[in-house]
Short mmCIF file of C-alpha atoms in Angstrom, two decimals:
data_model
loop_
_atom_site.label_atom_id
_atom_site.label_comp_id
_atom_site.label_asym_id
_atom_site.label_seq_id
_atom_site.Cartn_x
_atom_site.Cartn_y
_atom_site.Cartn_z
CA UNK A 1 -36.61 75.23 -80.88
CA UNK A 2 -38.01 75.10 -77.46
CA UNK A 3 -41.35 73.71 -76.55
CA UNK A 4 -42.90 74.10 -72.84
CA UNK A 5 -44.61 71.07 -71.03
CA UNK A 6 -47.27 71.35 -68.63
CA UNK A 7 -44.81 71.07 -65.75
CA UNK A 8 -43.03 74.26 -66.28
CA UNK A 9 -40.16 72.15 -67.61
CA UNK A 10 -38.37 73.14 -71.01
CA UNK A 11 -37.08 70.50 -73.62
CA UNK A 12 -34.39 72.24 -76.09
CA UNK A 13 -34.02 70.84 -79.31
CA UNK A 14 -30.71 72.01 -80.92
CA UNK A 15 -30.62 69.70 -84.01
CA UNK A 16 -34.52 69.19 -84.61
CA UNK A 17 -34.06 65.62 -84.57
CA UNK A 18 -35.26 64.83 -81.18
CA UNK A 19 -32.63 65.18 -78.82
CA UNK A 20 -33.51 67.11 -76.29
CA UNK A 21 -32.05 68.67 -72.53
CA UNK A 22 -34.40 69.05 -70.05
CA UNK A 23 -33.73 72.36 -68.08
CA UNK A 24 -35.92 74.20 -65.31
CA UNK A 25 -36.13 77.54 -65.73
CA UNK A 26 -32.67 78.29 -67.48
CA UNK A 27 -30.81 77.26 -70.22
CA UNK A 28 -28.08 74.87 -70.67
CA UNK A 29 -25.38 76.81 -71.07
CA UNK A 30 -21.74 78.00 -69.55
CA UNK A 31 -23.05 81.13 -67.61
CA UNK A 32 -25.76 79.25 -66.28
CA UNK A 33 -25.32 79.32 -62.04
CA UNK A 34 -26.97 75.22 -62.04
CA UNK A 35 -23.87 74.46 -64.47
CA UNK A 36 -20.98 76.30 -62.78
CA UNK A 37 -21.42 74.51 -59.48
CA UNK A 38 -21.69 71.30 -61.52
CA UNK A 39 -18.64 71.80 -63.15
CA UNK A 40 -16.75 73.11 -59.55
CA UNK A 41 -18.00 69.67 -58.19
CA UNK A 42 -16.54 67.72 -61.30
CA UNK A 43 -12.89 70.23 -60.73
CA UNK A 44 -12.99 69.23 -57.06
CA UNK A 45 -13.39 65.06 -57.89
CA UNK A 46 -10.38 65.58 -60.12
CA UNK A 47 -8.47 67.49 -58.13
CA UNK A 48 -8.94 65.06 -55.01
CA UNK A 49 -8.36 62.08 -57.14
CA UNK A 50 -5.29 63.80 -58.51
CA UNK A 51 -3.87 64.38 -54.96
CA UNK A 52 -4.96 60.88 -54.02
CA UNK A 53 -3.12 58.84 -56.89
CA UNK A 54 -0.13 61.39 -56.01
CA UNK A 55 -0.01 60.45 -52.20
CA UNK A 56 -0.51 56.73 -53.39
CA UNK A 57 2.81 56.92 -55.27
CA UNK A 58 4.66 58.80 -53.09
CA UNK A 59 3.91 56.23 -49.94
CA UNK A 60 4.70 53.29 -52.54
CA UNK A 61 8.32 54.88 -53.09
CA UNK A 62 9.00 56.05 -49.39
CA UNK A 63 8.45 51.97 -48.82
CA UNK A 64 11.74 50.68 -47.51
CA UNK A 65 13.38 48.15 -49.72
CA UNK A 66 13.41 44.54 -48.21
CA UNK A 67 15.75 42.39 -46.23
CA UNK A 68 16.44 38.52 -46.77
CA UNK A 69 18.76 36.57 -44.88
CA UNK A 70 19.90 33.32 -45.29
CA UNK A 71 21.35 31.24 -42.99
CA UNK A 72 23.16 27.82 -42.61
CA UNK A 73 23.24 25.48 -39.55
CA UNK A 74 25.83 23.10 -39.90
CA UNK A 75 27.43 24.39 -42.91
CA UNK A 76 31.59 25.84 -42.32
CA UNK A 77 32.22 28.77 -44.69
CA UNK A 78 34.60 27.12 -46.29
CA UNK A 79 32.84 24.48 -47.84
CA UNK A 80 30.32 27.22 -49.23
CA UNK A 81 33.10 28.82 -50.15
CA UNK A 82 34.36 26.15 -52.31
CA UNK A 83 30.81 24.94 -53.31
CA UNK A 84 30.56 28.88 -54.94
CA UNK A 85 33.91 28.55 -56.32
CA UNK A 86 33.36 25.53 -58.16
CA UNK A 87 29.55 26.47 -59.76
CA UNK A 88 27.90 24.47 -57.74
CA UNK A 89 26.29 26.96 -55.93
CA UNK A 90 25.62 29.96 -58.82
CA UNK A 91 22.54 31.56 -57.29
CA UNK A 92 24.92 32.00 -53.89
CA UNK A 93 27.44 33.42 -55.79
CA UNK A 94 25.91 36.24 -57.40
CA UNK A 95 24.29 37.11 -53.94
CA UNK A 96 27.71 37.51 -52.41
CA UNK A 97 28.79 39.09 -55.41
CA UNK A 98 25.25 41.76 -55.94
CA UNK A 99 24.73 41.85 -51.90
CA UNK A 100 26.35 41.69 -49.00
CA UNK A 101 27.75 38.96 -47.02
CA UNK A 102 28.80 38.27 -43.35
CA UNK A 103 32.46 37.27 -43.08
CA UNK A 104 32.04 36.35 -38.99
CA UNK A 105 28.61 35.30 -37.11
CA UNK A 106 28.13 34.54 -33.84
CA UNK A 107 24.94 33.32 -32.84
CA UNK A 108 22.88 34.57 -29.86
CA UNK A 109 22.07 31.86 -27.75
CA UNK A 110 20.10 30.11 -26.46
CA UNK A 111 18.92 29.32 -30.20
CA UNK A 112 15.56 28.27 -31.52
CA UNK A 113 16.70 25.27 -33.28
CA UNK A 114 15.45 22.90 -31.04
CA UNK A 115 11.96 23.51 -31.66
CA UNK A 116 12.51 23.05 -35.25
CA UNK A 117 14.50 19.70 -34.55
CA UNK A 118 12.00 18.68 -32.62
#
């Protein structure tokens, strides 16, 4: 059912019950020239959100991982050393264990620790 307003604009009915496309000059369907460069614009958002998400996750994994490092003023290895072996320090343990550990530091000086001192 098709029915023609003053306009030149053409309402199609495909149930009867009202609902209706409003078209100019063609038809609503697949071969229709108004509806293939609708549905190259709708490819072309995918396929540029596709690529986006794709270059998101890529740059999240190419993200070195992180550093922390802890230091002690004042503190001889050896009483950290016997601190971890006796439990008291846990935490410290498992880092040494899981990550890495300096045996031998030397500091650079001069040091900052004066401005934190006060």
């Amino acid at each position: 059912m098709q029915a023609e307003s003053a306009k030149g604009w053409r309402f199609a009915s495909s149930d009867g019950r009202g609902s209706r496309a409003r078209t100019r000059g063609h038809k609503c369907d697949r071969t229709s020239p108004v509806w293939r460069k609708q549905r190259r614009i709708v490819l072309g958002l995918a396929i540029l959100m596709v690529s986006l998400l794709l270059a998101v996750a890529a740059s999240l994994q190419a993200q070195p991982p992180s550093l922390v490092m802890i230091s002690w003023d004042g503190a001889p290895d050896w009483v950290i050393d016997r601190l971890v072996e006796e439990g008291r320090l846990p935490t410290l343990g498992r880092i040494r264990k899981e990550g890495a550990c300096a045996e031998y530091v030397v500091p650079s000086f001069p040091t900052k620790n004066r401005r934190c001192a006060g």
